[in-house]
PDB file of C-alpha atoms in Angstrom:
ATOM      1  CA  UNK P   5      -1.069  -4.099-127.791  1.00  0.00           C
ATOM      2  CA  UNK P   6       0.746  -4.297-131.124  1.00  0.00           C
ATOM      3  CA  UNK P   7      -2.434  -3.270-132.920  1.00  0.00           C
ATOM      4  CA  UNK P   8      -2.744  -0.194-130.706  1.00  0.00           C
ATOM      5  CA  UNK P   9       0.882   0.730-131.366  1.00  0.00           C
ATOM      6  CA  UNK P  10       0.403   0.323-135.120  1.00  0.00           C
ATOM      7  CA  UNK P  11      -2.647   2.577-135.071  1.00  0.00           C
ATOM      8  CA  UNK P  12      -0.782   5.141-132.966  1.00  0.00           C
ATOM      9  CA  UNK P  13       2.219   5.112-135.318  1.00  0.00           C
ATOM     10  CA  UNK P  14      -0.078   5.375-138.327  1.00  0.00           C
ATOM     11  CA  UNK P  15      -1.852   8.404-136.905  1.00  0.00           C
ATOM     12  CA  UNK P  16       1.440  10.010-135.942  1.00  0.00           C
ATOM     13  CA  UNK P  17       2.790   9.464-139.454  1.00  0.00           C
ATOM     14  CA  UNK P  18      -0.400  10.881-140.981  1.00  0.00           C
ATOM     15  CA  UNK P  19      -0.257  13.975-138.782  1.00  0.00           C
ATOM     16  CA  UNK P  20       3.435  14.496-139.573  1.00  0.00           C
ATOM     17  CA  UNK P  21       2.744  14.197-143.300  1.00  0.00           C
ATOM     18  CA  UNK P  22      -0.094  16.719-143.076  1.00  0.00           C
ATOM     19  CA  UNK P  23       2.157  19.101-141.132  1.00  0.00           C
ATOM     20  CA  UNK P  24       4.857  18.869-143.798  1.00  0.00           C
ATOM     21  CA  UNK P  25       2.378  19.736-146.535  1.00  0.00           C
ATOM     22  CA  UNK P  26       0.998  22.697-144.575  1.00  0.00           C
ATOM     23  CA  UNK P  27       4.514  24.011-143.933  1.00  0.00           C
ATOM     24  CA  UNK P  28       5.263  23.584-147.638  1.00  0.00           C
ATOM     25  CA  UNK P  29       2.257  25.796-148.370  1.00  0.00           C
ATOM     26  CA  UNK P  30       3.711  28.521-146.166  1.00  0.00           C
ATOM     27  CA  UNK P  31       7.221  28.302-147.581  1.00  0.00           C
ATOM     28  CA  UNK P  32       6.259  27.993-151.238  1.00  0.00           C
ATOM     29  CA  UNK P  33       6.482  31.744-151.816  1.00  0.00           C
ATOM     30  CA  UNK P  34       8.926  34.402-150.675  1.00  0.00           C
ATOM     31  CA  UNK P  35       6.083  36.843-150.015  1.00  0.00           C
ATOM     32  CA  UNK P  36       5.108  35.047-146.815  1.00  0.00           C
ATOM     33  CA  UNK P  37       8.561  35.761-145.375  1.00  0.00           C
ATOM     34  CA  UNK P  38       8.966  39.302-146.701  1.00  0.00           C
ATOM     35  CA  UNK P  39       5.528  40.358-145.464  1.00  0.00           C
ATOM     36  CA  UNK P  40       6.496  39.499-141.886  1.00  0.00           C
ATOM     37  CA  UNK P  41       9.887  41.214-142.170  1.00  0.00           C
ATOM     38  CA  UNK P  42       8.151  44.487-143.058  1.00  0.00           C
ATOM     39  CA  UNK P  43       6.639  44.738-139.571  1.00  0.00           C
ATOM     40  CA  UNK P  44       9.900  45.438-137.652  1.00  0.00           C
ATOM     41  CA  UNK P  45      11.085  47.706-140.485  1.00  0.00           C
ATOM     42  CA  UNK P  46       7.951  49.856-140.406  1.00  0.00           C
ATOM     43  CA  UNK P  47       7.953  49.891-136.607  1.00  0.00           C
ATOM     44  CA  UNK P  48      11.326  51.668-136.696  1.00  0.00           C
ATOM     45  CA  UNK P  49      10.496  53.974-139.620  1.00  0.00           C
ATOM     46  CA  UNK P  50       7.260  55.230-138.057  1.00  0.00           C
ATOM     47  CA  UNK P  51       8.581  55.557-134.515  1.00  0.00           C
ATOM     48  CA  UNK P  52       9.407  58.985-133.181  1.00  0.00           C
ATOM     49  CA  UNK P  53       7.912  62.264-132.057  1.00  0.00           C
ATOM     50  CA  UNK P  54       6.589  63.061-135.541  1.00  0.00           C
ATOM     51  CA  UNK P  55       4.225  60.072-135.418  1.00  0.00           C
ATOM     52  CA  UNK P  56       3.276  60.114-131.764  1.00  0.00           C
ATOM     53  CA  UNK P  57       4.597  58.126-128.853  1.00  0.00           C
ATOM     54  CA  UNK P  58       4.616  54.394-129.559  1.00  0.00           C
ATOM     55  CA  UNK P  59       2.894  54.652-132.952  1.00  0.00           C
ATOM     56  CA  UNK P  60       5.551  52.632-134.766  1.00  0.00           C
ATOM     57  CA  UNK P  61       5.506  49.943-132.099  1.00  0.00           C
ATOM     58  CA  UNK P  62       1.721  49.607-132.212  1.00  0.00           C
ATOM     59  CA  UNK P  63       1.856  49.498-135.987  1.00  0.00           C
ATOM     60  CA  UNK P  64       4.502  46.771-135.937  1.00  0.00           C
ATOM     61  CA  UNK P  65       2.526  44.682-133.444  1.00  0.00           C
ATOM     62  CA  UNK P  66      -0.688  44.958-135.468  1.00  0.00           C
ATOM     63  CA  UNK P  67       1.132  44.105-138.707  1.00  0.00           C
ATOM     64  CA  UNK P  68       2.733  41.072-137.076  1.00  0.00           C
ATOM     65  CA  UNK P  69      -0.529  39.714-135.678  1.00  0.00           C
ATOM     66  CA  UNK P  70      -2.433  40.294-138.904  1.00  0.00           C
ATOM     67  CA  UNK P  71       0.313  38.890-141.162  1.00  0.00           C
ATOM     68  CA  UNK P  72       0.795  35.749-139.065  1.00  0.00           C
ATOM     69  CA  UNK P  73      -2.944  35.085-138.901  1.00  0.00           C
ATOM     70  CA  UNK P  74      -3.329  35.608-142.646  1.00  0.00           C
ATOM     71  CA  UNK P  75      -0.748  32.901-143.312  1.00  0.00           C
ATOM     72  CA  UNK P  76      -3.451  30.366-142.532  1.00  0.00           C
ATOM     73  CA  UNK P  77      -5.390  31.686-145.524  1.00  0.00           C
ATOM     74  CA  UNK P  78      -2.410  30.699-147.676  1.00  0.00           C
ATOM     75  CA  UNK P  79      -3.090  27.085-146.761  1.00  0.00           C
ATOM     76  CA  UNK P  80      -6.826  27.560-147.318  1.00  0.00           C
ATOM     77  CA  UNK P  81      -6.129  28.833-150.846  1.00  0.00           C
ATOM     78  CA  UNK P  82      -4.017  25.747-151.528  1.00  0.00           C
ATOM     79  CA  UNK P  83      -6.901  23.581-150.301  1.00  0.00           C
ATOM     80  CA  UNK P  84      -9.223  25.204-152.823  1.00  0.00           C
ATOM     81  CA  UNK P  85      -6.740  24.835-155.653  1.00  0.00           C
ATOM     82  CA  UNK P  86      -5.908  21.190-154.975  1.00  0.00           C
ATOM     83  CA  UNK P  87      -9.225  19.872-153.701  1.00  0.00           C
ATOM     84  CA  UNK P  88     -10.146  19.479-150.044  1.00  0.00           C
ATOM     85  CA  UNK P  89      -9.126  15.844-149.878  1.00  0.00           C
ATOM     86  CA  UNK P  90      -5.764  16.510-151.593  1.00  0.00           C
ATOM     87  CA  UNK P  91      -5.751  13.015-153.076  1.00  0.00           C
ATOM     88  CA  UNK P  92      -2.272  11.638-153.646  1.00  0.00           C
ATOM     89  CA  UNK P  93      -0.694  14.390-151.548  1.00  0.00           C
ATOM     90  CA  UNK P  94      -1.738  13.655-147.984  1.00  0.00           C
ATOM     91  CA  UNK P  95      -2.285   9.969-147.161  1.00  0.00           C
ATOM     92  CA  UNK P  96      -4.075  10.816-143.928  1.00  0.00           C
ATOM     93  CA  UNK P  97      -7.537  11.098-142.498  1.00  0.00           C
ATOM     94  CA  UNK P  98      -9.622  14.235-142.388  1.00  0.00           C
ATOM     95  CA  UNK P  99      -9.082  14.684-138.644  1.00  0.00           C
ATOM     96  CA  UNK P 100      -5.311  14.594-139.048  1.00  0.00           C
ATOM     97  CA  UNK P 101      -5.410  17.170-141.830  1.00  0.00           C
ATOM     98  CA  UNK P 102      -7.530  19.530-139.749  1.00  0.00           C
ATOM     99  CA  UNK P 103      -5.453  18.906-136.599  1.00  0.00           C
ATOM    100  CA  UNK P 104      -2.277  19.710-138.524  1.00  0.00           C
ATOM    101  CA  UNK P 105      -3.720  23.084-139.426  1.00  0.00           C
ATOM    102  CA  UNK P 106      -4.149  23.960-135.752  1.00  0.00           C
ATOM    103  CA  UNK P 107      -0.669  22.732-134.831  1.00  0.00           C
ATOM    104  CA  UNK P 108       0.756  25.016-137.507  1.00  0.00           C
ATOM    105  CA  UNK P 109      -1.429  27.775-136.078  1.00  0.00           C
ATOM    106  CA  UNK P 110       0.168  27.361-132.650  1.00  0.00           C
ATOM    107  CA  UNK P 111       3.630  27.512-134.230  1.00  0.00           C
ATOM    108  CA  UNK P 112       2.639  30.709-136.033  1.00  0.00           C
ATOM    109  CA  UNK P 113       1.367  32.187-132.756  1.00  0.00           C
ATOM    110  CA  UNK P 114       4.716  31.500-131.077  1.00  0.00           C
ATOM    111  CA  UNK P 115       6.464  33.089-134.073  1.00  0.00           C
ATOM    112  CA  UNK P 116       4.330  36.214-133.695  1.00  0.00           C
ATOM    113  CA  UNK P 117       5.394  36.466-130.036  1.00  0.00           C
ATOM    114  CA  UNK P 118       9.064  36.233-131.033  1.00  0.00           C
ATOM    115  CA  UNK P 119       8.640  38.894-133.724  1.00  0.00           C
ATOM    116  CA  UNK P 120       6.916  41.296-131.321  1.00  0.00           C
ATOM    117  CA  UNK P 121       9.765  40.836-128.815  1.00  0.00           C
ATOM    118  CA  UNK P 122      12.187  41.698-131.643  1.00  0.00           C
ATOM    119  CA  UNK P 123      10.145  44.773-132.563  1.00  0.00           C
ATOM    120  CA  UNK P 124      10.122  45.865-128.919  1.00  0.00           C
ATOM    121  CA  UNK P 125      13.900  45.589-128.793  1.00  0.00           C
ATOM    122  CA  UNK P 126      14.342  47.586-132.004  1.00  0.00           C
ATOM    123  CA  UNK P 127      12.492  50.584-130.570  1.00  0.00           C
ATOM    124  CA  UNK P 128      15.477  51.339-128.336  1.00  0.00           C
ATOM    125  CA  UNK P 129      17.464  52.183-131.486  1.00  0.00           C
ATOM    126  CA  UNK P 130      15.213  55.140-132.317  1.00  0.00           C
ATOM    127  CA  UNK P 131      14.069  56.060-128.800  1.00  0.00           C
ATOM    128  CA  UNK P 132      16.656  55.748-125.997  1.00  0.00           C
ATOM    129  CA  UNK P 133      13.910  56.332-123.421  1.00  0.00           C
ATOM    130  CA  UNK P 134      11.940  53.341-124.643  1.00  0.00           C
ATOM    131  CA  UNK P 135      11.169  50.788-121.934  1.00  0.00           C
ATOM    132  CA  UNK P 136      11.722  47.303-123.345  1.00  0.00           C
ATOM    133  CA  UNK P 137      10.372  45.488-120.283  1.00  0.00           C
ATOM    134  CA  UNK P 138       7.507  47.941-119.858  1.00  0.00           C
ATOM    135  CA  UNK P 139       6.157  47.227-123.346  1.00  0.00           C
ATOM    136  CA  UNK P 140       6.904  43.517-123.411  1.00  0.00           C
ATOM    137  CA  UNK P 141       3.317  42.685-122.384  1.00  0.00           C
ATOM    138  CA  UNK P 142       2.271  43.231-126.017  1.00  0.00           C
ATOM    139  CA  UNK P 143       4.126  40.052-127.061  1.00  0.00           C
ATOM    140  CA  UNK P 144       1.945  37.478-125.245  1.00  0.00           C
ATOM    141  CA  UNK P 145      -1.139  39.569-126.049  1.00  0.00           C
ATOM    142  CA  UNK P 146      -0.207  39.524-129.733  1.00  0.00           C
ATOM    143  CA  UNK P 147       0.350  35.773-129.665  1.00  0.00           C
ATOM    144  CA  UNK P 148      -3.020  35.289-127.961  1.00  0.00           C
ATOM    145  CA  UNK P 149      -4.786  37.453-130.560  1.00  0.00           C
ATOM    146  CA  UNK P 150      -3.035  35.554-133.357  1.00  0.00           C
ATOM    147  CA  UNK P 151      -4.213  32.230-131.935  1.00  0.00           C
ATOM    148  CA  UNK P 152      -7.810  33.464-131.658  1.00  0.00           C
ATOM    149  CA  UNK P 153      -7.777  34.821-135.211  1.00  0.00           C
ATOM    150  CA  UNK P 154      -6.458  31.490-136.486  1.00  0.00           C
ATOM    151  CA  UNK P 155      -9.228  29.676-134.615  1.00  0.00           C
ATOM    152  CA  UNK P 156     -11.679  31.864-136.544  1.00  0.00           C
ATOM    153  CA  UNK P 157      -9.961  31.646-139.920  1.00  0.00           C
ATOM    154  CA  UNK P 158      -9.485  27.850-140.147  1.00  0.00           C
ATOM    155  CA  UNK P 159     -13.191  26.870-140.249  1.00  0.00           C
ATOM    156  CA  UNK P 160     -13.964  29.958-142.332  1.00  0.00           C
ATOM    157  CA  UNK P 161     -11.330  28.878-144.847  1.00  0.00           C
ATOM    158  CA  UNK P 162     -12.986  25.474-145.214  1.00  0.00           C
ATOM    159  CA  UNK P 163     -16.390  27.143-145.585  1.00  0.00           C
ATOM    160  CA  UNK P 164     -15.705  28.799-148.920  1.00  0.00           C
ATOM    161  CA  UNK P 165     -15.606  26.995-152.260  1.00  0.00           C
ATOM    162  CA  UNK P 166     -14.239  29.940-154.257  1.00  0.00           C
ATOM    163  CA  UNK P 167     -11.268  32.243-153.778  1.00  0.00           C
ATOM    164  CA  UNK P 168     -13.569  35.254-153.736  1.00  0.00           C
ATOM    165  CA  UNK P 169     -14.993  34.121-150.422  1.00  0.00           C
ATOM    166  CA  UNK P 170     -11.531  33.908-148.881  1.00  0.00           C
ATOM    167  CA  UNK P 171     -10.721  37.388-150.155  1.00  0.00           C
ATOM    168  CA  UNK P 172     -13.883  38.740-148.545  1.00  0.00           C
ATOM    169  CA  UNK P 173     -12.916  37.029-145.276  1.00  0.00           C
ATOM    170  CA  UNK P 174      -9.460  38.599-145.366  1.00  0.00           C
ATOM    171  CA  UNK P 175     -10.868  42.060-146.066  1.00  0.00           C
ATOM    172  CA  UNK P 176     -13.424  41.814-143.241  1.00  0.00           C
ATOM    173  CA  UNK P 177     -10.751  40.783-140.729  1.00  0.00           C
ATOM    174  CA  UNK P 178      -8.434  43.530-141.997  1.00  0.00           C
ATOM    175  CA  UNK P 179     -11.140  46.201-141.667  1.00  0.00           C
ATOM    176  CA  UNK P 180     -11.967  45.071-138.123  1.00  0.00           C
ATOM    177  CA  UNK P 181      -8.295  45.136-137.063  1.00  0.00           C
ATOM    178  CA  UNK P 182      -7.796  48.533-138.709  1.00  0.00           C
ATOM    179  CA  UNK P 183     -10.928  49.968-137.092  1.00  0.00           C
ATOM    180  CA  UNK P 184      -9.858  48.788-133.636  1.00  0.00           C
ATOM    181  CA  UNK P 185      -6.358  50.225-134.079  1.00  0.00           C
ATOM    182  CA  UNK P 186      -7.754  53.591-135.231  1.00  0.00           C
ATOM    183  CA  UNK P 187     -10.226  53.639-132.347  1.00  0.00           C
ATOM    184  CA  UNK P 188      -7.444  53.066-129.830  1.00  0.00           C
ATOM    185  CA  UNK P 189      -5.449  55.902-131.415  1.00  0.00           C
ATOM    186  CA  UNK P 190      -8.228  58.505-131.153  1.00  0.00           C
ATOM    187  CA  UNK P 191      -9.441  57.691-127.658  1.00  0.00           C
ATOM    188  CA  UNK P 192      -9.142  60.546-125.126  1.00  0.00           C
ATOM    189  CA  UNK P 193      -6.085  60.443-122.885  1.00  0.00           C
ATOM    190  CA  UNK P 194      -8.244  59.821-119.812  1.00  0.00           C
ATOM    191  CA  UNK P 195      -9.801  56.742-121.406  1.00  0.00           C
ATOM    192  CA  UNK P 196      -6.395  55.498-122.523  1.00  0.00           C
ATOM    193  CA  UNK P 197      -5.018  55.881-118.997  1.00  0.00           C
ATOM    194  CA  UNK P 198      -8.026  54.043-117.605  1.00  0.00           C
ATOM    195  CA  UNK P 199      -7.482  51.158-120.015  1.00  0.00           C
ATOM    196  CA  UNK P 200      -3.793  51.087-119.126  1.00  0.00           C
ATOM    197  CA  UNK P 201      -4.582  50.899-115.390  1.00  0.00           C
ATOM    198  CA  UNK P 202      -7.097  48.121-116.026  1.00  0.00           C
ATOM    199  CA  UNK P 203      -4.554  46.227-118.118  1.00  0.00           C
ATOM    200  CA  UNK P 204      -1.902  46.604-115.412  1.00  0.00           C
ATOM    201  CA  UNK P 205      -4.337  45.315-112.790  1.00  0.00           C
ATOM    202  CA  UNK P 206      -5.086  42.273-114.931  1.00  0.00           C
ATOM    203  CA  UNK P 207      -1.420  41.646-115.707  1.00  0.00           C
ATOM    204  CA  UNK P 208      -0.626  41.826-111.982  1.00  0.00           C
ATOM    205  CA  UNK P 209      -2.690  38.668-111.501  1.00  0.00           C
ATOM    206  CA  UNK P 210      -0.224  36.656-113.564  1.00  0.00           C
ATOM    207  CA  UNK P 211      -1.298  33.181-112.509  1.00  0.00           C
ATOM    208  CA  UNK P 212      -5.001  33.756-113.125  1.00  0.00           C
ATOM    209  CA  UNK P 213      -4.204  35.597-116.343  1.00  0.00           C
ATOM    210  CA  UNK P 214      -2.188  32.669-117.675  1.00  0.00           C
ATOM    211  CA  UNK P 215      -4.943  30.238-116.697  1.00  0.00           C
ATOM    212  CA  UNK P 216      -7.587  32.408-118.372  1.00  0.00           C
ATOM    213  CA  UNK P 217      -5.555  32.782-121.571  1.00  0.00           C
ATOM    214  CA  UNK P 218      -4.781  29.069-121.821  1.00  0.00           C
ATOM    215  CA  UNK P 219      -8.386  28.106-121.070  1.00  0.00           C
ATOM    216  CA  UNK P 220      -9.757  30.542-123.648  1.00  0.00           C
ATOM    217  CA  UNK P 221      -7.307  29.320-126.283  1.00  0.00           C
ATOM    218  CA  UNK P 222      -8.076  25.646-125.648  1.00  0.00           C
ATOM    219  CA  UNK P 223     -11.839  26.236-125.725  1.00  0.00           C
ATOM    220  CA  UNK P 224     -11.605  28.375-128.876  1.00  0.00           C
ATOM    221  CA  UNK P 225      -9.439  25.782-130.644  1.00  0.00           C
ATOM    222  CA  UNK P 226     -11.718  22.939-129.533  1.00  0.00           C
ATOM    223  CA  UNK P 227     -14.871  24.618-130.830  1.00  0.00           C
ATOM    224  CA  UNK P 228     -13.099  25.703-134.002  1.00  0.00           C
ATOM    225  CA  UNK P 229     -11.772  22.167-134.593  1.00  0.00           C
ATOM    226  CA  UNK P 230     -15.219  20.591-134.277  1.00  0.00           C
ATOM    227  CA  UNK P 231     -16.741  23.120-136.681  1.00  0.00           C
ATOM    228  CA  UNK P 232     -13.844  22.872-139.150  1.00  0.00           C
ATOM    229  CA  UNK P 233     -13.978  19.055-139.198  1.00  0.00           C
ATOM    230  CA  UNK P 234     -17.678  19.073-140.046  1.00  0.00           C
ATOM    231  CA  UNK P 235     -17.281  21.687-142.772  1.00  0.00           C
ATOM    232  CA  UNK P 236     -14.269  19.816-144.155  1.00  0.00           C
ATOM    233  CA  UNK P 237     -16.272  16.577-144.253  1.00  0.00           C
ATOM    234  CA  UNK P 238     -19.036  18.245-146.259  1.00  0.00           C
ATOM    235  CA  UNK P 239     -16.463  19.374-148.859  1.00  0.00           C
ATOM    236  CA  UNK P 240     -15.023  15.895-149.488  1.00  0.00           C
ATOM    237  CA  UNK P 241     -15.827  14.098-152.698  1.00  0.00           C
TER     238      UNK P 241
END
């Protein structure tokens, strides 16, 4: 029994140490904080009749999701610069280091939800007719999208051995997000209304929606973790 407890405490300590290092990566520069603060600022600046109904809000949500997801690349860059094993920095196993990355990803996803709620509340300042509760559905959707993007980025970050590869990854994700946002902006009104009705019908089934979101996130993180662990192992020396 004591041996099991020692192993459990050792793993917990290793995971905690890995989490501290990953959080240090995020907090090492002021740009990571300022980049996220720009989202609510731009959402207010670009909100109004001149930019179309809800343009600033959509822009703020997209910026928040993209910025939060890209934070994981900050840790991937540090991995490349320090060596994948990070000898002398993290006294933990490979699995703990990879697991810590996903725990940080969940924290970032929750942060993105909080920021989108803040952005939703700020829209009332520039548009008195803005419905805070009516647009609140974007917060959990944004957090879900952030979590899925992180599940994609973590193994991709371990895949590259040069910073150029990470830059290409970031640009591809950015182009995809930008293309989707532009596509949604130019869709005919009839299509937009149809999508809105479909979304409302899905949201109405709250219990099944929550189950589907949680199941998808768990499956995506599980598959991503297995792939990332194998790629990480191949990079060790």
